[in-house]
Short mmCIF file of C-alpha atoms in Angstrom, two decimals:
data_model
loop_
_atom_site.label_atom_id
_atom_site.label_comp_id
_atom_site.label_asym_id
_atom_site.label_seq_id
_atom_site.Cartn_x
_atom_site.Cartn_y
_atom_site.Cartn_z
CA MET A 1 7.01 11.44 3.25
CA GLU A 2 6.25 7.94 2.05
CA LEU A 3 5.01 6.49 -1.21
CA GLN A 4 4.27 2.95 -2.42
CA GLY A 5 4.76 1.80 -5.99
CA LYS A 6 6.56 -0.43 -8.45
CA ILE A 7 10.17 0.14 -9.52
CA ILE A 8 10.03 0.47 -13.32
CA ALA A 9 13.61 1.60 -14.02
CA ALA A 10 17.02 1.68 -12.37
CA LEU A 11 19.34 4.30 -13.81
CA PRO A 12 23.11 3.70 -13.93
CA GLU A 13 25.02 4.08 -10.69
CA ARG A 14 27.22 7.17 -10.44
CA SER A 15 30.25 7.56 -8.22
CA GLY A 16 32.96 10.05 -7.53
CA THR A 17 35.34 11.49 -4.99
CA SER A 18 34.77 14.59 -2.89
CA GLN A 19 36.65 16.20 -0.04
CA ARG A 20 34.90 13.75 2.31
CA GLY A 21 35.87 10.68 0.29
CA GLU A 22 34.24 8.43 -2.27
CA TRP A 23 30.50 8.51 -2.87
CA LYS A 24 27.93 6.49 -4.83
CA VAL A 25 24.39 7.37 -5.86
CA GLN A 26 21.79 5.61 -7.98
CA GLU A 27 18.42 6.83 -9.21
CA PHE A 28 15.27 4.73 -9.49
CA VAL A 29 11.91 5.39 -11.15
CA LEU A 30 8.85 4.44 -9.12
CA GLU A 31 5.33 4.25 -10.57
CA THR A 32 2.40 4.48 -8.16
CA LEU A 33 -0.10 1.66 -8.07
CA ASP A 34 -3.12 3.90 -8.64
CA SER A 35 -4.89 2.06 -11.44
CA GLN A 36 -6.61 5.07 -12.98
CA TYR A 37 -3.91 7.75 -12.78
CA PRO A 38 -0.49 6.23 -12.01
CA ARG A 39 2.29 8.78 -11.35
CA LYS A 40 6.01 8.42 -11.74
CA MET A 41 8.73 9.70 -9.42
CA VAL A 42 12.50 9.58 -9.67
CA PHE A 43 14.28 9.21 -6.34
CA ASP A 44 17.90 8.62 -5.48
CA VAL A 45 19.64 6.45 -2.94
CA PHE A 46 22.90 8.00 -1.75
CA GLY A 47 25.68 5.89 -0.29
CA ALA A 48 27.15 2.48 -1.10
CA ASP A 49 25.92 1.08 2.24
CA ARG A 50 22.31 2.10 1.56
CA LEU A 51 22.43 0.83 -2.03
CA GLN A 52 23.57 -2.55 -0.75
CA ARG A 53 21.12 -2.65 2.18
CA PHE A 54 18.03 -1.58 0.18
CA ASN A 55 18.94 -3.78 -2.83
CA VAL A 56 16.31 -2.13 -5.05
CA GLN A 57 15.47 -4.16 -8.18
CA VAL A 58 13.29 -3.40 -11.21
CA GLY A 59 9.85 -4.97 -10.83
CA GLN A 60 9.74 -4.82 -7.02
CA ILE A 61 6.82 -3.24 -5.21
CA VAL A 62 8.27 -1.05 -2.48
CA ASN A 63 7.46 1.56 0.16
CA VAL A 64 9.86 4.48 -0.17
CA ALA A 65 10.38 6.95 2.67
CA PHE A 66 12.00 10.11 1.32
CA ASP A 67 12.85 13.75 1.88
CA ILE A 68 12.29 16.49 -0.69
CA ASP A 69 14.66 19.41 -0.97
CA ALA A 70 15.33 22.11 -3.57
CA ARG A 71 18.50 23.97 -4.48
CA GLU A 72 19.39 26.83 -6.76
CA TYR A 73 22.07 26.62 -9.45
CA ASN A 74 22.73 29.41 -11.96
CA GLY A 75 19.38 31.03 -11.33
CA ARG A 76 17.34 27.81 -11.73
CA TRP A 77 15.83 25.64 -9.03
CA TYR A 78 16.12 21.86 -8.92
CA ASN A 79 14.25 19.36 -6.74
CA SER A 80 16.01 16.51 -5.01
CA ILE A 81 14.08 13.47 -3.76
CA ARG A 82 16.38 11.38 -1.58
CA ALA A 83 15.23 8.05 -0.12
CA TYR A 84 16.27 7.27 3.42
CA ASP A 85 14.35 3.97 3.66
CA VAL A 86 13.18 1.51 0.99
CA ARG A 87 11.25 -1.58 2.04
CA GLN A 88 10.01 -4.30 -0.26
CA VAL A 89 6.29 -5.09 -0.03
CA ASP A 90 5.39 -8.77 0.09
CA PRO A 91 3.42 -9.41 -3.13
CA ASN A 92 1.60 -12.37 -1.50
CA ALA A 93 0.35 -10.28 1.41
CA ALA A 94 -3.18 -9.00 1.11
CA PRO A 95 -3.22 -5.29 0.37
CA ALA A 96 -4.28 -3.10 3.24
CA PRO A 97 -7.96 -2.31 2.90
CA ALA A 98 -8.58 1.25 1.91
CA ALA A 99 -10.76 3.23 4.25
CA ALA A 100 -14.09 3.21 2.50
CA PRO A 101 -16.21 6.30 3.02
CA VAL A 102 -19.20 5.58 5.18
CA ALA A 103 -22.39 6.67 3.50
CA SER A 104 -24.65 8.30 6.01
CA PRO A 105 -28.35 7.87 5.52
CA VAL A 106 -30.45 10.90 4.72
CA ALA A 107 -31.48 12.47 8.00
CA SER A 108 -35.06 13.34 8.65
CA PRO A 109 -35.86 16.97 9.60
CA VAL A 110 -36.32 15.84 13.22
CA GLN A 111 -32.89 14.17 13.29
CA ALA A 112 -31.28 17.18 11.63
CA ALA A 113 -32.82 19.53 14.21
CA GLY A 114 -31.58 17.30 17.05
CA THR A 115 -28.07 17.30 15.59
CA ALA A 116 -28.10 21.08 15.19
CA SER A 117 -29.22 21.64 18.77
CA ALA A 118 -26.58 19.23 20.09
CA HIS A 119 -23.95 21.11 18.07
CA ALA A 120 -25.16 24.45 19.41
CA GLN A 121 -24.77 23.20 22.99
CA THR A 122 -21.10 22.33 22.38
CA ALA A 123 -20.29 25.53 20.48
CA SER A 124 -17.46 27.67 21.78
CA PRO A 125 -18.12 30.99 23.55
CA ILE A 126 -16.48 32.81 20.64
CA ALA A 127 -18.94 31.29 18.19
CA ALA A 128 -21.82 32.16 20.55
CA ALA A 129 -20.63 35.78 20.75
CA ALA A 130 -20.50 35.93 16.96
CA ASP A 131 -24.16 34.91 16.85
CA ASP A 132 -25.10 37.99 18.93
CA GLY A 133 -24.37 40.27 15.99
CA ASP A 134 -21.08 41.42 17.51
CA ASP A 135 -18.11 40.23 15.48
CA LEU A 136 -15.57 41.01 18.21
CA PRO A 137 -14.17 37.91 19.96
CA PHE A 138 -14.19 39.57 23.43
#
């Protein structure tokens, strides 16, 4: 999955040692750019190499590609949102135009009838059989 937003907080980096060796993880809070209903999401970046490569800073506008997973611990479930790619968005670049819905004009009864007959000609045999009053597909 992918989400675009502004980094509004960087939580302290955590590190430790496991059987596989040392590890580092840092969590970041992203706020979506939706002007009416912005949402917040906490995601983590795991690994010192990724932390250095992504170089996430508060105030940046970024695209975050992430995986969501859940795990159970003591009878409770916890979500994990782990980023595998974070790319900074150029603030000077023009935002991608949103796909505006195309308003179709009101069809006249003649146009509507022509559309319905064209649709009926391309209908599947199963749909045609259903029109015969028999609901069996064969």
